[in-house]
Structures are given as structure tokens and as C-alpha cells.
Short mmCIF file of C-alpha atoms and ligand atoms in Angstrom, two decimals:
data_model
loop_
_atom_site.label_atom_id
_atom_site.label_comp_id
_atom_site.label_asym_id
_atom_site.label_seq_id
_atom_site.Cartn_x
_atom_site.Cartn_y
_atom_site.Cartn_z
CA UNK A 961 0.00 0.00 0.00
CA UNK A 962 1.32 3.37 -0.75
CA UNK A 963 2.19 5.86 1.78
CA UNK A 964 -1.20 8.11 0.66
CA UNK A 965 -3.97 5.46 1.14
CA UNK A 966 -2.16 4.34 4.68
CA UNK A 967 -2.70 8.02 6.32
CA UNK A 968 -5.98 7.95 3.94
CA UNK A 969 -7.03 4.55 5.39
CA UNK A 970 -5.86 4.95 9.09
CA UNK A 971 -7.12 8.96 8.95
CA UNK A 972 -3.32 10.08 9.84
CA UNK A 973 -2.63 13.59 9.25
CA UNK A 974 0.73 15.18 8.35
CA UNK A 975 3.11 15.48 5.66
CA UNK A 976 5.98 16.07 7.35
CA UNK A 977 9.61 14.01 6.37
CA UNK A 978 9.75 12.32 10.16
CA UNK A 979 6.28 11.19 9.94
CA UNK A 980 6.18 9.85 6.64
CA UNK A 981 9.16 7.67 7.61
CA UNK A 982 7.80 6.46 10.65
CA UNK A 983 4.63 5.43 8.23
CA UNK A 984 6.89 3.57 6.02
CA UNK A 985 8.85 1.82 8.82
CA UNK A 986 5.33 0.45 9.79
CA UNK A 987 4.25 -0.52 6.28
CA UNK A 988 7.90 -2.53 6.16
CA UNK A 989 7.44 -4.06 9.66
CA UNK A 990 3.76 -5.42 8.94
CA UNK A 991 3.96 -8.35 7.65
CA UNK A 992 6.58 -9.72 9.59
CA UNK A 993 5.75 -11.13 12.98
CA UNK A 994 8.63 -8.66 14.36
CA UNK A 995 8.38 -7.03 17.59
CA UNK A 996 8.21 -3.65 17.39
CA UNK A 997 9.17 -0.74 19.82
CA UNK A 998 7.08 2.23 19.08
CA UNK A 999 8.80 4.99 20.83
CA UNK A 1000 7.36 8.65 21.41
CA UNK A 1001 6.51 11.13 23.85
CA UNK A 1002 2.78 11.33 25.25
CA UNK A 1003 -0.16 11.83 22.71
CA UNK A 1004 1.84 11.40 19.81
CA UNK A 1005 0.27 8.62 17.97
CA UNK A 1006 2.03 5.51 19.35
CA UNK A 1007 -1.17 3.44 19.58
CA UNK A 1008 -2.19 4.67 16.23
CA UNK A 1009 0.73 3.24 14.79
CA UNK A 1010 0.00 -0.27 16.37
CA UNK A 1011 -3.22 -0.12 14.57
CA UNK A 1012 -1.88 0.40 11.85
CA UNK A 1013 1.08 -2.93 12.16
CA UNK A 1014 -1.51 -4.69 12.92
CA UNK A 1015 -4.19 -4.12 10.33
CA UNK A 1016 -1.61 -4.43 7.94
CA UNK A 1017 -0.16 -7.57 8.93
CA UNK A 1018 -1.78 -10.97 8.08
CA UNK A 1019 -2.97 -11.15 11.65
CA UNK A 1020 -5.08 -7.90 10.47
CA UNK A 1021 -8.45 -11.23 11.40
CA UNK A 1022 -7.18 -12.09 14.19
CA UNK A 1023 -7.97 -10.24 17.44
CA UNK A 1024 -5.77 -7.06 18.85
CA UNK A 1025 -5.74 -6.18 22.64
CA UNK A 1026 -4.37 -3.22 24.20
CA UNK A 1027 -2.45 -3.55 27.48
CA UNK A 1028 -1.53 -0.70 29.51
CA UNK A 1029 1.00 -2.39 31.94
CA UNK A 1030 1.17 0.78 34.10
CA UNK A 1031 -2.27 0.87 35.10
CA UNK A 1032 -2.13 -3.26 36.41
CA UNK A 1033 -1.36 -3.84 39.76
CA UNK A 1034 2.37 -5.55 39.85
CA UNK A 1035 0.27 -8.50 41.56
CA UNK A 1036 -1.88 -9.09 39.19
CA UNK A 1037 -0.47 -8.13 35.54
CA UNK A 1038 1.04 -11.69 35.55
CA UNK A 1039 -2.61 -13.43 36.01
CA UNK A 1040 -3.70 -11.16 33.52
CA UNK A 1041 -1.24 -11.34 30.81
CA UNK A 1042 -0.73 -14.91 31.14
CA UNK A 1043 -3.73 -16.56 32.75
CA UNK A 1044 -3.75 -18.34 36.40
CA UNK A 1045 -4.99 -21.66 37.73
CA UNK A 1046 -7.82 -21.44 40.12
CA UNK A 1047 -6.05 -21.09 43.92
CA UNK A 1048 -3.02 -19.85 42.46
CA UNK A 1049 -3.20 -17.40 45.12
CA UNK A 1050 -5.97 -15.83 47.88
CA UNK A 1051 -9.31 -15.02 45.85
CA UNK A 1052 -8.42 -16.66 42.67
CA UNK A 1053 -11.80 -19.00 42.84
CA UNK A 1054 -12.21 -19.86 39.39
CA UNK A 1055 -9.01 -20.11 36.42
CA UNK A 1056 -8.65 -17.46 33.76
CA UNK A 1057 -6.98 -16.89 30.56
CA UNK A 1058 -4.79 -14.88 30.29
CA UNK A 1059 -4.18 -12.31 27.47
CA UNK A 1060 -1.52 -14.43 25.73
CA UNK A 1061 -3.98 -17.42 25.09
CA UNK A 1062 -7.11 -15.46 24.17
CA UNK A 1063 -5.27 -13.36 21.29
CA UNK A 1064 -3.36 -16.04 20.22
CA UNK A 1065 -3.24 -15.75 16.48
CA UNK A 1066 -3.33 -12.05 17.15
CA UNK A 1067 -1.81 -9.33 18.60
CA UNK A 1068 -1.12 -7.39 21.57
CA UNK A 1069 -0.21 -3.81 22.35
CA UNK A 1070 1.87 -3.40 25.25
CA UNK A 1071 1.68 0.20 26.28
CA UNK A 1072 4.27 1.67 29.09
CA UNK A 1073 6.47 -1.27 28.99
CA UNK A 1074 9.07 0.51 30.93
CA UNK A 1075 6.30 -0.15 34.24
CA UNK A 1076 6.05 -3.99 33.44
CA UNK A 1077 7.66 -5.67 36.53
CA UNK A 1078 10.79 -7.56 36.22
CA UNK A 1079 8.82 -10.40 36.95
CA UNK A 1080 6.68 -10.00 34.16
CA UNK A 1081 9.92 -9.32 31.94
CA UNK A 1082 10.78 -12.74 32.19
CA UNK A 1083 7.83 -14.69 31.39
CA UNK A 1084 7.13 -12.02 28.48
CA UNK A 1085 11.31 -12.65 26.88
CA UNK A 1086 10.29 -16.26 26.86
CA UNK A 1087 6.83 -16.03 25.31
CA UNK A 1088 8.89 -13.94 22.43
CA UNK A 1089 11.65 -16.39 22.31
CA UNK A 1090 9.77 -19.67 22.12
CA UNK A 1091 6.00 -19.08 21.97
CA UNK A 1092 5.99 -20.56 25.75
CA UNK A 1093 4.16 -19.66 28.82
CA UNK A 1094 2.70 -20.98 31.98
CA UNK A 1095 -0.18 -19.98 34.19
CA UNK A 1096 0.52 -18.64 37.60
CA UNK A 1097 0.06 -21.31 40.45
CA UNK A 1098 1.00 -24.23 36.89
CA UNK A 1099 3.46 -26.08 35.66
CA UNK A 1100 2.48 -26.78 32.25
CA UNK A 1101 4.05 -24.98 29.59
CA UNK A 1102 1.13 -23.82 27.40
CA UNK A 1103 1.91 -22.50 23.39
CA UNK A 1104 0.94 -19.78 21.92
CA UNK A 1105 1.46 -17.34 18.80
CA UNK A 1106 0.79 -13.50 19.47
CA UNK A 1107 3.14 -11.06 17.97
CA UNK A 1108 4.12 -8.04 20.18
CA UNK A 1109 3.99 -4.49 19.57
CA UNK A 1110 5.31 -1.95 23.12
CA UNK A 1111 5.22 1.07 23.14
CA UNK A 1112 6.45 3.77 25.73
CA UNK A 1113 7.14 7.09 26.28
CA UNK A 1114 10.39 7.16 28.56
CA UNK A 1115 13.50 5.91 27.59
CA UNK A 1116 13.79 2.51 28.30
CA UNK A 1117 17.44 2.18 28.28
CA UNK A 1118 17.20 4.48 31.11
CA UNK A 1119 15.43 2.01 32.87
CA UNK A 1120 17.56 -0.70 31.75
CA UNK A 1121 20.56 1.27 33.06
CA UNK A 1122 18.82 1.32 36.10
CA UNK A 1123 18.26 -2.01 36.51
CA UNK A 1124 14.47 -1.95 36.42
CA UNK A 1125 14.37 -3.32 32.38
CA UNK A 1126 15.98 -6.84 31.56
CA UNK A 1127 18.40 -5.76 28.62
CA UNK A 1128 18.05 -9.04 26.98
CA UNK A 1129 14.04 -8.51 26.84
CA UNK A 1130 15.07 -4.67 25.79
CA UNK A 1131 16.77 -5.83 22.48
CA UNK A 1132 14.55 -8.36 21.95
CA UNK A 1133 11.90 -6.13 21.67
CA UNK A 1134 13.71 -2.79 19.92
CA UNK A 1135 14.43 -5.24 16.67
CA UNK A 1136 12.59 -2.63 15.13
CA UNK A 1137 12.71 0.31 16.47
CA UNK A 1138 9.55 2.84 15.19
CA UNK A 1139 10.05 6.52 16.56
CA UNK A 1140 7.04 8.38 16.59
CA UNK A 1141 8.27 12.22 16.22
CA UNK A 1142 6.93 15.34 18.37
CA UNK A 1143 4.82 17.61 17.00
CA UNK A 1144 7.60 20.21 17.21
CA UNK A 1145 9.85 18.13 15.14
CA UNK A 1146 7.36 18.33 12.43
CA UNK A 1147 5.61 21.73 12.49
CA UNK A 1148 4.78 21.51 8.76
CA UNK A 1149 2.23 19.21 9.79
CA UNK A 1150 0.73 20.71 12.83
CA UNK A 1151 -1.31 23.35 11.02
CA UNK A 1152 -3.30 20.59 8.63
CA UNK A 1153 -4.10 18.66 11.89
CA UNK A 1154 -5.70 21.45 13.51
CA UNK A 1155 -7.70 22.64 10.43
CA UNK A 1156 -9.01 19.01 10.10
CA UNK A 1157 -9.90 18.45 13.78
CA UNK A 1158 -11.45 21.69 13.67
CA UNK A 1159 -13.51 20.93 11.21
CA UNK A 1160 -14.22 17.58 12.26
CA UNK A 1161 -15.34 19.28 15.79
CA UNK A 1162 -17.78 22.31 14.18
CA UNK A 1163 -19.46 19.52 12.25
CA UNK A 1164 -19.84 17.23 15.22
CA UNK A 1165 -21.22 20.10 17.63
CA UNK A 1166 -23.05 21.95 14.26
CA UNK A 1167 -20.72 25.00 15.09
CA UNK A 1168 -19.67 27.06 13.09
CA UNK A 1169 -15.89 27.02 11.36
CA UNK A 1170 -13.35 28.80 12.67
CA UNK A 1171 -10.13 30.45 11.83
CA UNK A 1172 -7.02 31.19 12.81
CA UNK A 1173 -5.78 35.26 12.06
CA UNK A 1174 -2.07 35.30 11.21
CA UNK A 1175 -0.55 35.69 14.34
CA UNK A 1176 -2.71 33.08 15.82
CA UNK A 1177 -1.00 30.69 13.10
CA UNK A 1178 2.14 31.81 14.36
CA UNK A 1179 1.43 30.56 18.45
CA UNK A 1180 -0.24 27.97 17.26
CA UNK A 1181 3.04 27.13 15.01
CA UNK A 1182 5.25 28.03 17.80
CA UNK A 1183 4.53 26.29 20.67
CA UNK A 1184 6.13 23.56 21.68
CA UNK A 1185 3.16 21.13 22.23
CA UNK A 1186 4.18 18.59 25.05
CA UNK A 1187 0.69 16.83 24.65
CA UNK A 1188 1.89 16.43 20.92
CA UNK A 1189 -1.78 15.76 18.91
CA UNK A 1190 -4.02 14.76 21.65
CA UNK A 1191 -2.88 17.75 23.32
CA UNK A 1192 -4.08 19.95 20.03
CA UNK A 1193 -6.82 18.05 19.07
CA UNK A 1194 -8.54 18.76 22.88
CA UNK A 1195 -7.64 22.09 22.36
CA UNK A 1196 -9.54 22.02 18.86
CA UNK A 1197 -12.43 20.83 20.32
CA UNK A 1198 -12.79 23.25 23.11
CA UNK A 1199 -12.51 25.99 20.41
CA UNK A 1200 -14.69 24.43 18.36
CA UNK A 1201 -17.17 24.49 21.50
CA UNK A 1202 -16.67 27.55 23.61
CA UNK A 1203 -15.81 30.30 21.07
CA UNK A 1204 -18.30 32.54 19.75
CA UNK A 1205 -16.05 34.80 17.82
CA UNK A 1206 -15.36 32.40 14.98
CA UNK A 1207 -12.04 34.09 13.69
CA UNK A 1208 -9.21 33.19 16.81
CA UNK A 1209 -6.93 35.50 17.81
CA UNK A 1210 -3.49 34.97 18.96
CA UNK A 1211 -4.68 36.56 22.46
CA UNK A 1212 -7.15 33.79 22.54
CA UNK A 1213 -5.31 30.98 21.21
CA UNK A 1214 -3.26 31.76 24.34
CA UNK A 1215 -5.52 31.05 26.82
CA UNK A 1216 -5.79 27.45 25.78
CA UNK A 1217 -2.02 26.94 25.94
CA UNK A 1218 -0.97 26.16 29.44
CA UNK A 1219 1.93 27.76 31.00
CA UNK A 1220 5.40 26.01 30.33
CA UNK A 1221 8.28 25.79 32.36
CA UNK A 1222 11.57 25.33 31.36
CA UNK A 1223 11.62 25.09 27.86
CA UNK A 1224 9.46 27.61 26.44
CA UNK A 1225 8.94 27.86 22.51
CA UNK A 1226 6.29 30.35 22.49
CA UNK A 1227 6.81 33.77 20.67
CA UNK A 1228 7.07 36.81 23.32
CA UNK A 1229 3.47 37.45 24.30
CA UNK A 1230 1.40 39.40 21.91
CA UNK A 1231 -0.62 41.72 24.06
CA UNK A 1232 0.55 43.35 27.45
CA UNK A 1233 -2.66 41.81 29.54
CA UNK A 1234 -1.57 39.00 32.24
CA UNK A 1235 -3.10 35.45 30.65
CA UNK A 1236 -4.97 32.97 32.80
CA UNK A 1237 -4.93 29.30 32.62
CA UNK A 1238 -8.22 28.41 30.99
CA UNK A 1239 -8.74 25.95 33.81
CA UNK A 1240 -11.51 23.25 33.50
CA UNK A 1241 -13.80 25.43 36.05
CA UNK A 1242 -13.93 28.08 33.72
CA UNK A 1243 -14.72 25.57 30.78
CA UNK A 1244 -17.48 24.07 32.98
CA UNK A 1245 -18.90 27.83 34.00
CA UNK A 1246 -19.21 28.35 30.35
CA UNK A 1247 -20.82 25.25 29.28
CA UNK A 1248 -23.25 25.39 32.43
CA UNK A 1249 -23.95 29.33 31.21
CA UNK A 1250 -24.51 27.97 27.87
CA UNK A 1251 -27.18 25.51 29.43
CA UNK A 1252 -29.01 27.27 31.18
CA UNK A 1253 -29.50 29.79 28.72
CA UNK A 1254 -30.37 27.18 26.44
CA UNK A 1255 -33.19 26.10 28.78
CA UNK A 1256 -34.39 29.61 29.37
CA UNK A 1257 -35.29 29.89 25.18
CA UNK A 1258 -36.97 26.23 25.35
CA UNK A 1259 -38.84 27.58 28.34
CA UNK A 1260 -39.84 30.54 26.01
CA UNK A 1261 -40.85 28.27 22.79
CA UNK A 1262 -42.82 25.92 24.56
CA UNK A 1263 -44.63 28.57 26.33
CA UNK A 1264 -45.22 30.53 23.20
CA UNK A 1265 -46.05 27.37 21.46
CA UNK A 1266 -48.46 26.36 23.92
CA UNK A 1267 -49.86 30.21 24.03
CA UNK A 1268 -50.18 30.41 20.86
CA UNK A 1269 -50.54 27.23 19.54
CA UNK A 1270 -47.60 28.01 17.45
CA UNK A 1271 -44.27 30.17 16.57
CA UNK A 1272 -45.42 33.55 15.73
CA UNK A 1273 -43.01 35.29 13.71
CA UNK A 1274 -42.09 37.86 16.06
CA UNK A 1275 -41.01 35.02 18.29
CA UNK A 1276 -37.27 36.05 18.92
CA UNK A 1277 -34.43 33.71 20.45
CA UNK A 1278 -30.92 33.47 21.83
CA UNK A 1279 -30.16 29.95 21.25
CA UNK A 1280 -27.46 28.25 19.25
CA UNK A 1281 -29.87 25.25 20.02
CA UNK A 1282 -33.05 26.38 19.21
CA UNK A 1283 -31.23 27.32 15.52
CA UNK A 1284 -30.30 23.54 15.44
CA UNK A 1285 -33.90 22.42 16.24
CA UNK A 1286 -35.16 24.90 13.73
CA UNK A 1287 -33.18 22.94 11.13
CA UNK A 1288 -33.77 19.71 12.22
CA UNK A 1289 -37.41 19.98 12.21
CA UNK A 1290 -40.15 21.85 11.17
CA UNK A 1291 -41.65 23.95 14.03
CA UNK A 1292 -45.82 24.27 14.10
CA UNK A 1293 -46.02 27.99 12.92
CA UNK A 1294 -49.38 30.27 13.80
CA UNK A 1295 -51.91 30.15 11.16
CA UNK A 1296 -53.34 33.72 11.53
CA UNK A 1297 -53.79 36.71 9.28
CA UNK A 1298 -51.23 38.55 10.90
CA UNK A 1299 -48.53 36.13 11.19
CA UNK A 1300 -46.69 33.75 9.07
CA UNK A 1301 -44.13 31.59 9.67
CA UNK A 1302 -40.82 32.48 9.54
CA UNK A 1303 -37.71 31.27 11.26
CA UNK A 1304 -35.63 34.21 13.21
CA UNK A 1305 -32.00 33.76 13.12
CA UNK A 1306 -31.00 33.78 16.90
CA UNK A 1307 -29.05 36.34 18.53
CA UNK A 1308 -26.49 36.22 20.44
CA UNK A 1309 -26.08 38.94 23.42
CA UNK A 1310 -22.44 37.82 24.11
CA UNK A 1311 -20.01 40.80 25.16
CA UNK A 1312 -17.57 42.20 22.66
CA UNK A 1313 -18.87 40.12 19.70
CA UNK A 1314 -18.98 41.33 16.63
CA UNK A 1315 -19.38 37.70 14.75
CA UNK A 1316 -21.87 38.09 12.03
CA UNK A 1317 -23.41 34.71 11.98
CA UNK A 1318 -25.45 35.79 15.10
CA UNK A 1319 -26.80 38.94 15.42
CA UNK A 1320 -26.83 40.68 18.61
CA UNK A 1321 -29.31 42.31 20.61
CA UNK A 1322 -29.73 42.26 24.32
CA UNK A 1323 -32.00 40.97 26.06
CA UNK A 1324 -32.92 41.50 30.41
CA UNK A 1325 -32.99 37.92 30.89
CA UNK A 1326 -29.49 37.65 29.46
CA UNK A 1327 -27.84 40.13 30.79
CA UNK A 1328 -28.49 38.91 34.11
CA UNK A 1329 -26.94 35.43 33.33
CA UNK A 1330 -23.45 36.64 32.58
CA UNK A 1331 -24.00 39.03 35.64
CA UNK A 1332 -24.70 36.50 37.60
CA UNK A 1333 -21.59 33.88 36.29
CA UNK A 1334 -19.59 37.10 37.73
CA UNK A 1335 -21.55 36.57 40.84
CA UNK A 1336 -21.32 33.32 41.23
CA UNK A 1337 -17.59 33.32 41.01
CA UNK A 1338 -17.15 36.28 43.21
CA UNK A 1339 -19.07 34.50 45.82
CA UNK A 1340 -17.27 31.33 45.18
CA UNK A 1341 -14.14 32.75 46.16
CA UNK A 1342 -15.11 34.80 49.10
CA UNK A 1343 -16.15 31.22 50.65
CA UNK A 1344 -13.18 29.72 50.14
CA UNK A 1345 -11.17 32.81 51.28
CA UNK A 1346 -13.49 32.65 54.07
CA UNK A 1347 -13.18 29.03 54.60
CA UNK A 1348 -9.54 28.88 54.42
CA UNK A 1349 -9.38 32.42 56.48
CA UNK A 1350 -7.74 34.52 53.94
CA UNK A 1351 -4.94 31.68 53.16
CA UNK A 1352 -4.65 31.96 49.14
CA UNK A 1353 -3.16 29.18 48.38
CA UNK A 1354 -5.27 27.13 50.03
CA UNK A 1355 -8.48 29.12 48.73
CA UNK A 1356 -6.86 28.09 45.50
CA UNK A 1357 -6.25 24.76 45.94
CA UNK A 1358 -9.80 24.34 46.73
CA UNK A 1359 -11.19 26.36 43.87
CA UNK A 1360 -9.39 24.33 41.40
CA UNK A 1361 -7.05 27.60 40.25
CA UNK A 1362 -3.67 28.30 40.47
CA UNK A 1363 -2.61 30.71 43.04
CA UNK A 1364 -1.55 33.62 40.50
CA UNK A 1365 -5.46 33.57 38.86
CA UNK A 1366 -6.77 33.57 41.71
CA UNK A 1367 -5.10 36.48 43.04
CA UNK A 1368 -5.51 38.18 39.47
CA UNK A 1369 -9.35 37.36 39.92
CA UNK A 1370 -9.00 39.10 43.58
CA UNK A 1371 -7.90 42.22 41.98
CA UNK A 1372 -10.47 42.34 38.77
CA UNK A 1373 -13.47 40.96 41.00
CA UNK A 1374 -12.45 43.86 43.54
CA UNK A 1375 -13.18 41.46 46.23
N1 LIG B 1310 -0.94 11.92 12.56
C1 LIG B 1310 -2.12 11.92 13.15
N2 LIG B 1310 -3.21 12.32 12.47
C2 LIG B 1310 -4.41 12.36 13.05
N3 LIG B 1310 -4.65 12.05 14.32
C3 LIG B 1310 -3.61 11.64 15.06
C4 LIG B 1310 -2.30 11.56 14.51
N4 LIG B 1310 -1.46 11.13 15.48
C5 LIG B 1310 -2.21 10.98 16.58
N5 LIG B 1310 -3.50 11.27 16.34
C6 LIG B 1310 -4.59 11.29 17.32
O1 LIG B 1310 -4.05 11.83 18.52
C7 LIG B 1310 -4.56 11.18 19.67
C8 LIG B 1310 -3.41 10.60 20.47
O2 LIG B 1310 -2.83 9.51 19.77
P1 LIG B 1310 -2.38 8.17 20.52
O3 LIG B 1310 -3.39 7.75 21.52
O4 LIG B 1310 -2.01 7.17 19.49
O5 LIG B 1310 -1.09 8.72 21.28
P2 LIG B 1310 -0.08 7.95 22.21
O6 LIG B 1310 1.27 8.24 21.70
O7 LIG B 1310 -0.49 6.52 22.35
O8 LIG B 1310 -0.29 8.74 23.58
P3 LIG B 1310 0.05 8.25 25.11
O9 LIG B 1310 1.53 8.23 25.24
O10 LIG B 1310 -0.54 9.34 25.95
O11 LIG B 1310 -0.59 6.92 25.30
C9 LIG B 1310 -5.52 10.14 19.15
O12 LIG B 1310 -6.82 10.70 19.20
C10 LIG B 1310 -5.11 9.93 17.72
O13 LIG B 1310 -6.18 9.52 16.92
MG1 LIG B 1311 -1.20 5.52 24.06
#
């Protein structure tokens, strides 16, 4: 298969030299029954890749687990990877299969093999070397055929070094070793991924598209990315959700882009205002704001329906989600001389925007919602000052912020 219908295929994005290789690596290591060590930092696309072995490899029928060995219990990843007899220890009642019998024929994806207990090392180099295994609390060596793909994101020479890897188990499985590169090795690539999960997010939540100005491209081009693509696609979909000013800013863009420390790529900050971390609690606070203001305009449209036995075509909105119902289906509209029906476009009250897909007017009801969100927050944080009797840090802790935005918040909520 050529390089083009493998990203088409498997939906990877990028064009970039590093990634391209690492594609054709994969499409070379396939068909073998090679183990592979897929190595790359967090959220880069190692477990995409071990799709993508796999479904190319005449296993591609056979079945395909995923094994996180640092999220098993060191006294139980044995039982699980390679089955146990029942007693083998306290609470084993029945026997189990282990991973290694049940995808035989198959494969398996060991993820953070650098946590796998030495243990486990050993009974994992001989299932490689000779097919062999045996259950916990048995002696009889059972067969099996699984080909192994691990994958981690420290060095695991490190840990070798250390003496926490086997080194015979390390080589054994680097026989091919597939490097998944950084997002910041291949910045070429890291615009088309965000204009694709953008666009896959606005159609999902029937948003609409955004765009980057030019020096928004150039953060967004910039930064370092530690998170790599998962790290950028989350950030896509939050834009894709909480914006309402369609067109992002570089000022924006930054607000999504957590603090780094140490090794800093960004470009020297583009406006003079001190940036918060858009923390989850703010995210939440909008999307509840959003609710609720949804429910106050279905509130509105059932009354008015059930008024008026219709929508009369002075019936005005301020929902995003009444739009969507609009368009879904067709509304009962008032059958009167004086009114006809006609769909408004809703408008959209929110402070400071000029977007022209929404229309803005204000409305009472509205403005007191985002008074009140100011409320709420001040209030918030006068309990847990309160609470924690003035101590910030512990106010912040509590609130979920970091100690700077909260203090910032202090000093804008006048508090
Ligand atoms: N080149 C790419 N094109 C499109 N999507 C990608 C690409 N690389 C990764 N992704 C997406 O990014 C996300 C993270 O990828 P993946 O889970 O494979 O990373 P990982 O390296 O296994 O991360 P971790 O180390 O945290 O386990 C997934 O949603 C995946 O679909
Ligand atoms: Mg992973």
C-alpha cells in the first residue's frame, strides 16, 4: 500500500519528512511477525501506529488487545497477561486466561512497557523467544502465537541502566525500532491537523468554522506542544465548542495553551494583559452558562407554542440550540392573518462580539446570566477565602485555580 492510502485509510494527518518515515517503517514491519518498539513522547500517535502494524499484517483477522502495563497492579499483571490456575493465590476461585492465550493468532499492544515488573519481563522474553508460557500457580508450559507491539514514552534504556528493564528482553523487543516524532519536530504538519480536527469538531457540535488570524497561526506554530496531537486536538475541540467569535486570535489561542516551564517555545506574548490558565472550572462555567441559557429559550418556545398554539413570527431567540432544532425539524407555525411563519436567526447577546453569523441584541434575561456567572464566582471565592481564612493558596487549591489567577481574579473581582 502506498504511503497516501495508509494516512488515507488509518485517517493520519501530516506530511511532514519524520512522519512519513515512521509510516513507512510500519508498512515494512507489517507483515513480519517482528516485535516492534514504538517509541514517542505522550499523545503522539504511538497506539495509532499499532493499529496500523496490525491491520496491515496478516494477523489484520485475528484479534488485537491493548495492554496498559502501568495501570495493572504488579500483583496481578502476571494473572492477567498470562492466565492463572484457580487457587493460584488468595481469591483466585475460578481459572482465567490470560491475554496471551485469548489473542493467540493475534496481537497485543503493550503500552508503558518501561512499568512492566521484572517479573513480568521474564515470562514475556520467553513467550517472544519460544512461543511458551505458563499460568501462575501451573506447571504446564502452554503454546501460543501472538506477535508483540510496546510502546512507551520514557526511555527505556534508562530504565535498563537502572536495573528496572531486563536488557536481553530490551533488544529483543527494539528489533525494530519505530520513533514516533513530536509535533515540534514536524511543524509543517501541525497546522493541517488542527484545520481538520477543527472541522471535524464544528461539524460534530453543528458550530460554526473557525479560523485562525495570522498571528494566531504563528502561536499555534510556535509552541512547543508537550501533549503532541491529543494535546491539540482537545484544544480544537474546546474551540470548536466555547468560542463565539469564529475568527481566533493569537490573544485567545493563548488562553488554551498552558503555561510552560523550562523550555518555552512560544513567541514573546502578543498583548501586554496577564493570561490565565483556561482551567476546567472556567470551561465548565461556560458550558453550564450555555445551558441554562439554552433552557431559558426552550422555556420561552414551549410557552409561546403552547400560548399560541404556534411560533409567531415575532417570536425572537438566543439559542445556538433552538437554531439547530429549527433545522432539524419543522416547528408548528401560527396560522393567523397577521402572522406567518418564519424562522428568526438567533441572537447572540455575548459581550464584545462582533461575529456576524449571530446577530446581537440584548435581552434582560441575558444580561443577568453573565451578571450573575460574575456573581457566582465572586461568591465562590469569598467562601473559600473565608473558609480557608484569607490563606490563598489554600483558597486556591480548593477552587481548582492556580494561586496567581486567583489572586488576578481578587484584583479584577475587587473582592
Ligand atoms: N498523525 C495523526 N493524524 C491524526 N490524528 C492523530 C495523529 N497522530 C495521533 N493522532 C490522534 O491523537 C490522539 C493521540 O494519539 P495516541 O493515543 O495514538 O497517542 P499515544 O502516543 O499513544 O499517547 P500516550 O503516550 O498518551 O498513550 C488520538 O486521538 C489519535 O487519533
Ligand atoms: Mg497511548
Amino acid at each position: 500500500m502506498d504511503i497516501q492510502e495508509i494516512k488515507q485509510r488509518f485517517g493520519i494527518i501530516g506530511n511532514s519528512p519524520l512522519l512519513n518515515r515512521a509510516i513507512n517503517i510500519a508498512n515494512q514491519v507489517a507483515p513480519t511477525d517482528i516485535s516492534v518498539l514504538i517509541t514517542g513522547e505522550s499523545g503522539s500517535g504511538k497506539e495509532v501506529f499499532s493499529h496500523i502494524i496490525h491491520q496491515m499484517s496478516p494477523r489484520k483477522h485475528g484479534p488485537f488487545i491493548a495492554v496498559n502495563c502501568g495501570a495493572i497492579p504488579e500483583g496481578t499483571i502476571d494473572s492477567e497477561l498470562f492466565g492463572h490456575e484457580k487457587g493460584a493465590y488468595t481469591g483466585a476461585i475460578g481459572e482465567r486466561k490470560g491475554y496471551f492465550e485469548t489473542v493467540n493468532g493475534g496481537t497485543i499492544f503493550l503500552d508503558e512497557i518501561a512499568e512492566m515488573p521484572l517479573g513480568t519481563q521474564a515470562r514475556l522474553l520467553r513467550v517472544l523467544e519460544s512461543g511458551q508460557y505458563i499460568r501462575v500457580g501451573s506447571s504446564k508450559v502452554e503454546k501460543t502465537n501472538v506477535r508483540v507491539i510496546a510502546a512507551t514514552n520514557v526511555d527505556v534504556y534508562d530504565a535498563v541502566k537502572a536495573g528496572k528493564f531486563r536488557e536481553d528482553l530490551y533488544y529483543r523487543l527494539n528489533t525494530v525500532p519505530l520513533k514516533i516524532p513530536p509535533l515540534r519536530e514536524r511543524k509543517e504538519d501541525i497546522f493541517l491537523l488542527f484545520r481538520k480536527f477543527t472541522s471535524d469538531f464544528t461539524d460534530k457540535y453543528r458550530t460554526p468554522p473557525i479560523q485562525l488570524d495570522d498571528e494566531a497561526q504563528q502561536v499555534l506554530i510556535n509552541y512547543s506542544w508537550p501533549g503532541n496531537v491529543r494535546q491539540l486536538k482537545n484544544m480544537a475541540e474546546q474551540l470548536a465548542v466555547l468560542e463565539r467569535d469564529r475568527v481566533i486570535t493569537a490573544a485567545t489561542l493563548l488562553t488554551y495553551i498552558p503555561h510552560e516551564t523550562g523550555r518555552s517555545n512560544l513567541p514573546m506574548r502578543l498583548d501586554n494583559q496577564p493570561k490565565e490558565d483556561f482551567s476546567e472550572r472556567d470551561i465548565l462555567y461556560k458550558v453550564l452558562f450555555d445551558m441554562k441559557r439554552d433552557m431559558v429559550e426552550l422555556k420561552k418556545l414551549v410557552a409561546e407554542i403552547i400560548e399560541h398554539g404556534g411560533v409567531s413570527k415575532n417570536f425572537q431567540h438566543n439559542s445556538p440550540a433552538l437554531t439547530q432544532l429549527y433545522r432539524d425539524i419543522e416547528l408548528p407555525s401560527v396560522n393567523n392573518h397577521e402572522t406567518q411563519f418564519t424562522l428568526q436567526q438567533p441572537v447572540n447577546n455575548s459581550v464584545g462580539n462582533n461575529n456576524t453569523d449571530y446577530n446581537i441584541t440584548h435581552e434582560a434575561e441575558e444580561v443577568e446570566e453573565s451578571l450573575s456567572l460574575i456573581e457566582k464566582e465572586s461568591d465562590l471565592i469569598r467562601k473559600a477565602l473565608k473558609k480557608h481564612k484569607g490563606k490563598r493558596k489554600l483558597a486556591a487549591n480548593e477552587l481548582g485555580i492556580s494561586e496567581r489567577t486567583l489572586y488576578r481574579k481578587i484584583k479584577e473581582l475587587d473582592l
